[in-house]
Structures are given as structure tokens and as C-alpha cells.
């Protein structure tokens, strides 16, 4: 069941740019590039390309935003596209103390 498979996003340098490779439960691996206009408090990654993506109409991650609300809270926003429509998912991460 693909919905029960874990996902993982790995951030890495590629020459002079920062990429995120998202290993998705759907079986594709979108690569996203850090947007130049990002700031230290808001990092925006935009779709670059993907492996194992059969068609651009298949659901895949097209934008990932990491936004620090404060020292203890990070908001992760994922935008998926499928058949020309986008769906946004938001996750609030809180530091445990």
C-alpha cells in the first residue's frame, strides 16, 4: 500500500546550488531547487525534475516551503500537482524540550 510507505526528503549541495530530493511513497523522486529569493527564515524549493515519474499528470511534489515561525516551530508546506491541479499539505513541527 503506497499510502503507508514512509517518505524522506534529503537536502544536499549540487555544485553551487541547494537541492532537495523527495523520496515519495508514490514511488517517484522529485528533485527541487532552492529558490534564489529565499531568506534565512523561509526556504522555498521549486520542482526541477524527477525520476520514476511516468507522466507530468501523475501526482508529484512541485514546491516545498520551510518556514520558521520561531525558535521552536517549523512549518513544512508541500504542494503536489496532478493533472494540472495543485493540492497543499501543511505540517507544523514543534521542538520537544
mmCIF file of N, CA and C in Angstrom:
data_model
loop_
_atom_site.group_PDB
_atom_site.id
_atom_site.type_symbol
_atom_site.label_atom_id
_atom_site.label_comp_id
_atom_site.label_asym_id
_atom_site.label_seq_id
_atom_site.Cartn_x
_atom_site.Cartn_y
_atom_site.Cartn_z
ATOM 1 N N UNK A 1 0.845 -1.187 0.000
ATOM 2 C CA UNK A 1 0.000 0.000 0.000
ATOM 3 C C UNK A 1 0.886 1.244 0.000
ATOM 4 N N UNK A 2 0.932 2.019 -1.112
ATOM 5 C CA UNK A 2 1.800 3.196 -1.191
ATOM 6 C C UNK A 2 1.516 4.243 -0.134
ATOM 7 N N UNK A 3 0.265 4.376 0.310
ATOM 8 C CA UNK A 3 -0.068 5.408 1.294
ATOM 9 C C UNK A 3 0.591 5.138 2.649
ATOM 10 N N UNK A 4 0.991 3.912 2.907
ATOM 11 C CA UNK A 4 1.594 3.563 4.193
ATOM 12 C C UNK A 4 3.116 3.573 4.134
ATOM 13 N N UNK A 5 3.674 3.814 2.975
ATOM 14 C CA UNK A 5 5.125 3.847 2.830
ATOM 15 C C UNK A 5 5.656 5.177 3.364
ATOM 16 N N UNK A 6 6.802 5.146 4.039
ATOM 17 C CA UNK A 6 7.372 6.402 4.542
ATOM 18 C C UNK A 6 7.954 7.241 3.402
ATOM 19 N N UNK A 7 7.994 8.537 3.635
ATOM 20 C CA UNK A 7 8.653 9.432 2.693
ATOM 21 C C UNK A 7 9.864 10.032 3.388
ATOM 22 N N UNK A 8 10.786 10.500 2.586
ATOM 23 C CA UNK A 8 12.007 11.111 3.117
ATOM 24 C C UNK A 8 12.451 12.197 2.150
ATOM 25 N N UNK A 9 12.865 13.321 2.670
ATOM 26 C CA UNK A 9 13.420 14.385 1.845
ATOM 27 C C UNK A 9 14.849 14.620 2.296
ATOM 28 N N UNK A 10 15.766 14.598 1.339
ATOM 29 C CA UNK A 10 17.181 14.789 1.624
ATOM 30 C C UNK A 10 17.623 16.087 0.968
ATOM 31 N N UNK A 11 18.281 16.945 1.735
ATOM 32 C CA UNK A 11 18.778 18.233 1.248
ATOM 33 C C UNK A 11 20.272 18.105 1.012
ATOM 34 N N UNK A 12 20.746 18.617 -0.139
ATOM 35 C CA UNK A 12 22.156 18.435 -0.474
ATOM 36 C C UNK A 12 22.629 19.512 -1.442
ATOM 37 N N UNK A 13 23.944 19.725 -1.445
ATOM 38 C CA UNK A 13 24.558 20.641 -2.406
ATOM 39 C C UNK A 13 24.760 19.931 -3.732
ATOM 40 N N UNK A 14 24.621 20.690 -4.810
ATOM 41 C CA UNK A 14 24.921 20.212 -6.161
ATOM 42 C C UNK A 14 25.662 21.356 -6.834
ATOM 43 N N UNK A 15 26.985 21.338 -6.749
ATOM 44 C CA UNK A 15 27.762 22.476 -7.225
ATOM 45 C C UNK A 15 27.458 23.673 -6.344
ATOM 46 N N UNK A 16 27.001 24.763 -6.953
ATOM 47 C CA UNK A 16 26.696 25.972 -6.211
ATOM 48 C C UNK A 16 25.242 26.122 -5.820
ATOM 49 N N UNK A 17 24.421 25.095 -5.998
ATOM 50 C CA UNK A 17 23.004 25.207 -5.659
ATOM 51 C C UNK A 17 22.627 24.181 -4.590
ATOM 52 N N UNK A 18 21.506 24.447 -3.923
ATOM 53 C CA UNK A 18 20.987 23.528 -2.915
ATOM 54 C C UNK A 18 19.766 22.831 -3.506
ATOM 55 N N UNK A 19 19.772 21.505 -3.432
ATOM 56 C CA UNK A 19 18.656 20.704 -3.939
ATOM 57 C C UNK A 19 18.007 19.940 -2.803
ATOM 58 N N UNK A 20 16.764 19.562 -3.016
ATOM 59 C CA UNK A 20 16.046 18.645 -2.138
ATOM 60 C C UNK A 20 15.565 17.496 -3.013
ATOM 61 N N UNK A 21 15.895 16.282 -2.635
ATOM 62 C CA UNK A 21 15.366 15.105 -3.328
ATOM 63 C C UNK A 21 14.347 14.472 -2.405
ATOM 64 N N UNK A 22 13.109 14.361 -2.907
ATOM 65 C CA UNK A 22 11.992 13.836 -2.113
ATOM 66 C C UNK A 22 11.710 12.401 -2.551
ATOM 67 N N UNK A 23 11.948 11.460 -1.653
ATOM 68 C CA UNK A 23 11.686 10.045 -1.923
ATOM 69 C C UNK A 23 10.254 9.777 -1.468
ATOM 70 N N UNK A 24 9.352 9.778 -2.435
ATOM 71 C CA UNK A 24 7.921 9.786 -2.168
ATOM 72 C C UNK A 24 7.342 8.366 -2.076
ATOM 73 N N UNK A 25 6.320 8.218 -1.256
ATOM 74 C CA UNK A 25 5.621 6.940 -1.129
ATOM 75 C C UNK A 25 4.960 6.539 -2.445
ATOM 76 N N UNK A 26 4.738 7.496 -3.333
ATOM 77 C CA UNK A 26 4.126 7.207 -4.633
ATOM 78 C C UNK A 26 5.118 6.548 -5.590
ATOM 79 N N UNK A 27 6.388 6.458 -5.177
ATOM 80 C CA UNK A 27 7.390 5.769 -5.985
ATOM 81 C C UNK A 27 8.176 6.670 -6.912
ATOM 82 N N UNK A 28 7.911 7.984 -6.898
ATOM 83 C CA UNK A 28 8.717 8.888 -7.718
ATOM 84 C C UNK A 28 9.639 9.700 -6.802
ATOM 85 N N UNK A 29 10.645 10.325 -7.396
ATOM 86 C CA UNK A 29 11.637 11.063 -6.629
ATOM 87 C C UNK A 29 11.849 12.449 -7.237
ATOM 88 N N UNK A 30 10.974 13.408 -6.904
ATOM 89 C CA UNK A 30 11.151 14.765 -7.408
ATOM 90 C C UNK A 30 12.411 15.398 -6.823
ATOM 91 N N UNK A 31 13.093 16.171 -7.668
ATOM 92 C CA UNK A 31 14.211 16.995 -7.205
ATOM 93 C C UNK A 31 13.756 18.437 -7.297
ATOM 94 N N UNK A 32 14.013 19.179 -6.234
ATOM 95 C CA UNK A 32 13.594 20.575 -6.163
ATOM 96 C C UNK A 32 14.808 21.441 -5.887
ATOM 97 N N UNK A 33 14.814 22.638 -6.474
ATOM 98 C CA UNK A 33 15.933 23.575 -6.364
ATOM 99 C C UNK A 33 15.537 24.722 -5.449
ATOM 100 N N UNK A 34 16.478 25.128 -4.558
ATOM 101 C CA UNK A 34 16.227 26.253 -3.664
ATOM 102 C C UNK A 34 16.055 27.521 -4.479
ATOM 103 N N UNK A 35 14.965 28.211 -4.250
ATOM 104 C CA UNK A 35 14.664 29.466 -4.944
ATOM 105 C C UNK A 35 15.649 30.539 -4.477
ATOM 106 N N UNK A 36 16.205 31.288 -5.408
ATOM 107 C CA UNK A 36 17.212 32.312 -5.097
ATOM 108 C C UNK A 36 16.675 33.374 -4.149
ATOM 109 N N UNK A 37 15.399 33.667 -4.196
ATOM 110 C CA UNK A 37 14.807 34.722 -3.367
ATOM 111 C C UNK A 37 14.490 34.236 -1.948
ATOM 112 N N UNK A 38 14.899 33.023 -1.591
ATOM 113 C CA UNK A 38 14.646 32.514 -0.252
ATOM 114 C C UNK A 38 15.401 33.355 0.767
ATOM 115 N N UNK A 39 14.944 33.302 2.018
ATOM 116 C CA UNK A 39 15.582 34.035 3.104
ATOM 117 C C UNK A 39 15.970 33.040 4.192
ATOM 118 N N UNK A 40 16.725 33.469 5.196
ATOM 119 C CA UNK A 40 17.079 32.537 6.275
ATOM 120 C C UNK A 40 15.859 31.981 7.021
ATOM 121 N N UNK A 41 14.747 32.719 7.034
ATOM 122 C CA UNK A 41 13.548 32.276 7.748
ATOM 123 C C UNK A 41 12.551 31.520 6.873
ATOM 124 N N UNK A 42 12.672 31.642 5.556
ATOM 125 C CA UNK A 42 11.754 30.966 4.631
ATOM 126 C C UNK A 42 12.575 30.407 3.470
ATOM 127 N N UNK A 43 12.580 29.075 3.365
ATOM 128 C CA UNK A 43 13.267 28.404 2.264
ATOM 129 C C UNK A 43 12.208 27.831 1.335
ATOM 130 N N UNK A 44 12.287 28.174 0.050
ATOM 131 C CA UNK A 44 11.323 27.686 -0.927
ATOM 132 C C UNK A 44 12.081 26.886 -1.990
ATOM 133 N N UNK A 45 11.635 25.658 -2.199
ATOM 134 C CA UNK A 45 12.222 24.773 -3.201
ATOM 135 C C UNK A 45 11.187 24.551 -4.293
ATOM 136 N N UNK A 46 11.605 24.707 -5.553
ATOM 137 C CA UNK A 46 10.713 24.536 -6.701
ATOM 138 C C UNK A 46 11.141 23.320 -7.521
ATOM 139 N N UNK A 47 10.169 22.670 -8.143
ATOM 140 C CA UNK A 47 10.395 21.468 -8.949
ATOM 141 C C UNK A 47 11.456 21.709 -10.022
ATOM 142 N N UNK A 48 12.386 20.790 -10.112
ATOM 143 C CA UNK A 48 13.432 20.807 -11.142
ATOM 144 C C UNK A 48 13.201 19.663 -12.132
ATOM 145 N N UNK A 49 13.133 18.446 -11.610
ATOM 146 C CA UNK A 49 12.889 17.261 -12.428
ATOM 147 C C UNK A 49 12.566 16.107 -11.481
ATOM 148 N N UNK A 50 12.362 14.921 -12.038
ATOM 149 C CA UNK A 50 12.040 13.776 -11.184
ATOM 150 C C UNK A 50 12.465 12.485 -11.859
ATOM 151 N N UNK A 51 12.766 11.503 -11.045
ATOM 152 C CA UNK A 51 12.973 10.157 -11.542
ATOM 153 C C UNK A 51 11.719 9.345 -11.216
ATOM 154 N N UNK A 52 11.476 8.326 -12.009
ATOM 155 C CA UNK A 52 10.328 7.430 -11.823
ATOM 156 C C UNK A 52 8.974 8.126 -11.932
ATOM 157 N N UNK A 53 8.932 9.257 -12.615
ATOM 158 C CA UNK A 53 7.667 9.958 -12.847
ATOM 159 C C UNK A 53 7.233 9.615 -14.272
ATOM 160 N N UNK A 54 6.220 8.774 -14.384
ATOM 161 C CA UNK A 54 5.799 8.286 -15.702
ATOM 162 C C UNK A 54 5.231 9.382 -16.580
ATOM 163 N N UNK A 55 4.496 10.317 -15.950
ATOM 164 C CA UNK A 55 3.834 11.377 -16.695
ATOM 165 C C UNK A 55 3.752 12.607 -15.807
ATOM 166 N N UNK A 56 3.826 13.798 -16.414
ATOM 167 C CA UNK A 56 3.677 15.041 -15.645
ATOM 168 C C UNK A 56 2.278 15.145 -15.037
ATOM 169 N N UNK A 57 1.338 14.342 -15.531
ATOM 170 C CA UNK A 57 -0.018 14.340 -14.983
ATOM 171 C C UNK A 57 -0.116 13.524 -13.692
ATOM 172 N N UNK A 58 0.888 12.671 -13.430
ATOM 173 C CA UNK A 58 0.896 11.889 -12.190
ATOM 174 C C UNK A 58 1.203 12.794 -11.004
ATOM 175 N N UNK A 59 0.659 12.475 -9.854
ATOM 176 C CA UNK A 59 0.880 13.275 -8.656
ATOM 177 C C UNK A 59 2.362 13.293 -8.279
ATOM 178 N N UNK A 60 2.865 14.508 -8.032
ATOM 179 C CA UNK A 60 4.259 14.656 -7.615
ATOM 180 C C UNK A 60 4.461 15.997 -6.912
ATOM 181 N N UNK A 61 5.479 16.061 -6.082
ATOM 182 C CA UNK A 61 5.797 17.265 -5.333
ATOM 183 C C UNK A 61 6.367 18.325 -6.271
ATOM 184 N N UNK A 62 5.796 19.536 -6.236
ATOM 185 C CA UNK A 62 6.266 20.610 -7.115
ATOM 186 C C UNK A 62 6.827 21.812 -6.350
ATOM 187 N N UNK A 63 6.475 21.912 -5.063
ATOM 188 C CA UNK A 63 7.029 23.012 -4.261
ATOM 189 C C UNK A 63 7.075 22.588 -2.800
ATOM 190 N N UNK A 64 8.153 22.927 -2.134
ATOM 191 C CA UNK A 64 8.339 22.636 -0.723
ATOM 192 C C UNK A 64 8.801 23.915 -0.052
ATOM 193 N N UNK A 65 8.085 24.331 0.986
ATOM 194 C CA UNK A 65 8.441 25.540 1.716
ATOM 195 C C UNK A 65 8.673 25.188 3.177
ATOM 196 N N UNK A 66 9.793 25.663 3.718
ATOM 197 C CA UNK A 66 10.113 25.519 5.132
ATOM 198 C C UNK A 66 10.123 26.913 5.723
ATOM 199 N N UNK A 67 9.280 27.139 6.731
ATOM 200 C CA UNK A 67 9.130 28.479 7.317
ATOM 201 C C UNK A 67 9.275 28.374 8.833
ATOM 202 N N UNK A 68 10.263 29.085 9.381
ATOM 203 C CA UNK A 68 10.446 29.106 10.825
ATOM 204 C C UNK A 68 9.524 30.159 11.410
ATOM 205 N N UNK A 69 8.591 29.728 12.269
ATOM 206 C CA UNK A 69 7.700 30.682 12.948
ATOM 207 C C UNK A 69 8.409 31.317 14.125
ATOM 208 N N UNK A 70 9.199 30.517 14.824
ATOM 209 C CA UNK A 70 10.012 30.986 15.947
ATOM 210 C C UNK A 70 11.056 29.907 16.210
ATOM 211 N N UNK A 71 11.789 30.031 17.309
ATOM 212 C CA UNK A 71 12.880 29.091 17.586
ATOM 213 C C UNK A 71 12.398 27.658 17.805
ATOM 214 N N UNK A 72 11.125 27.475 18.117
ATOM 215 C CA UNK A 72 10.614 26.146 18.438
ATOM 216 C C UNK A 72 9.619 25.573 17.438
ATOM 217 N N UNK A 73 9.283 26.323 16.382
ATOM 218 C CA UNK A 73 8.253 25.873 15.439
ATOM 219 C C UNK A 73 8.695 26.050 13.990
ATOM 220 N N UNK A 74 8.532 24.981 13.229
ATOM 221 C CA UNK A 74 8.837 24.983 11.800
ATOM 222 C C UNK A 74 7.587 24.526 11.057
ATOM 223 N N UNK A 75 7.183 25.280 10.037
ATOM 224 C CA UNK A 75 6.040 24.915 9.205
ATOM 225 C C UNK A 75 6.590 24.356 7.890
ATOM 226 N N UNK A 76 6.154 23.142 7.554
ATOM 227 C CA UNK A 76 6.550 22.494 6.306
ATOM 228 C C UNK A 76 5.310 22.446 5.416
ATOM 229 N N UNK A 77 5.396 23.116 4.267
ATOM 230 C CA UNK A 77 4.277 23.144 3.325
ATOM 231 C C UNK A 77 4.690 22.422 2.055
ATOM 232 N N UNK A 78 3.909 21.431 1.661
ATOM 233 C CA UNK A 78 4.171 20.663 0.446
ATOM 234 C C UNK A 78 3.052 20.919 -0.548
ATOM 235 N N UNK A 79 3.412 21.188 -1.792
ATOM 236 C CA UNK A 79 2.436 21.377 -2.854
ATOM 237 C C UNK A 79 2.639 20.253 -3.876
ATOM 238 N N UNK A 80 1.593 19.455 -4.057
ATOM 239 C CA UNK A 80 1.598 18.367 -5.033
ATOM 240 C C UNK A 80 0.745 18.770 -6.230
ATOM 241 N N UNK A 81 1.182 18.372 -7.418
ATOM 242 C CA UNK A 81 0.415 18.623 -8.632
ATOM 243 C C UNK A 81 0.062 17.290 -9.284
ATOM 244 N N UNK A 82 -1.143 17.236 -9.839
ATOM 245 C CA UNK A 82 -1.607 16.067 -10.588
ATOM 246 C C UNK A 82 -2.661 16.539 -11.577
ATOM 247 N N UNK A 83 -2.473 16.194 -12.820
ATOM 248 C CA UNK A 83 -3.422 16.544 -13.881
ATOM 249 C C UNK A 83 -3.762 18.030 -13.880
ATOM 250 N N UNK A 84 -2.764 18.880 -13.659
ATOM 251 C CA UNK A 84 -2.963 20.317 -13.728
ATOM 252 C C UNK A 84 -3.549 20.955 -12.485
ATOM 253 N N UNK A 85 -3.829 20.166 -11.446
ATOM 254 C CA UNK A 85 -4.377 20.708 -10.202
ATOM 255 C C UNK A 85 -3.354 20.582 -9.090
ATOM 256 N N UNK A 86 -3.362 21.555 -8.170
ATOM 257 C CA UNK A 86 -2.428 21.530 -7.048
ATOM 258 C C UNK A 86 -3.174 21.292 -5.742
ATOM 259 N N UNK A 87 -2.516 20.582 -4.840
ATOM 260 C CA UNK A 87 -3.051 20.322 -3.510
ATOM 261 C C UNK A 87 -1.961 20.645 -2.495
ATOM 262 N N UNK A 88 -2.327 21.390 -1.446
ATOM 263 C CA UNK A 88 -1.369 21.846 -0.444
ATOM 264 C C UNK A 88 -1.559 21.073 0.850
ATOM 265 N N UNK A 89 -0.448 20.628 1.409
ATOM 266 C CA UNK A 89 -0.457 19.989 2.726
ATOM 267 C C UNK A 89 0.494 20.741 3.637
ATOM 268 N N UNK A 90 0.067 20.951 4.879
ATOM 269 C CA UNK A 90 0.879 21.707 5.829
ATOM 270 C C UNK A 90 1.095 20.887 7.094
ATOM 271 N N UNK A 91 2.319 20.924 7.575
ATOM 272 C CA UNK A 91 2.686 20.218 8.779
ATOM 273 C C UNK A 91 3.410 21.178 9.706
ATOM 274 N N UNK A 92 2.972 21.271 10.958
ATOM 275 C CA UNK A 92 3.640 22.094 11.952
ATOM 276 C C UNK A 92 4.504 21.204 12.823
ATOM 277 N N UNK A 93 5.796 21.492 12.825
ATOM 278 C CA UNK A 93 6.741 20.726 13.636
ATOM 279 C C UNK A 93 7.110 21.564 14.847
ATOM 280 N N UNK A 94 7.108 20.941 16.027
ATOM 281 C CA UNK A 94 7.408 21.654 17.261
ATOM 282 C C UNK A 94 8.559 20.963 17.976
ATOM 283 N N UNK A 95 9.536 21.768 18.411
ATOM 284 C CA UNK A 95 10.681 21.232 19.125
ATOM 285 C C UNK A 95 10.232 20.699 20.495
ATOM 286 N N UNK A 96 10.675 19.483 20.815
ATOM 287 C CA UNK A 96 10.403 18.928 22.141
ATOM 288 C C UNK A 96 11.488 19.401 23.097
ATOM 289 N N UNK A 97 11.090 19.797 24.254
ATOM 290 C CA UNK A 97 12.051 20.271 25.265
ATOM 291 C C UNK A 97 11.962 19.428 26.491
#
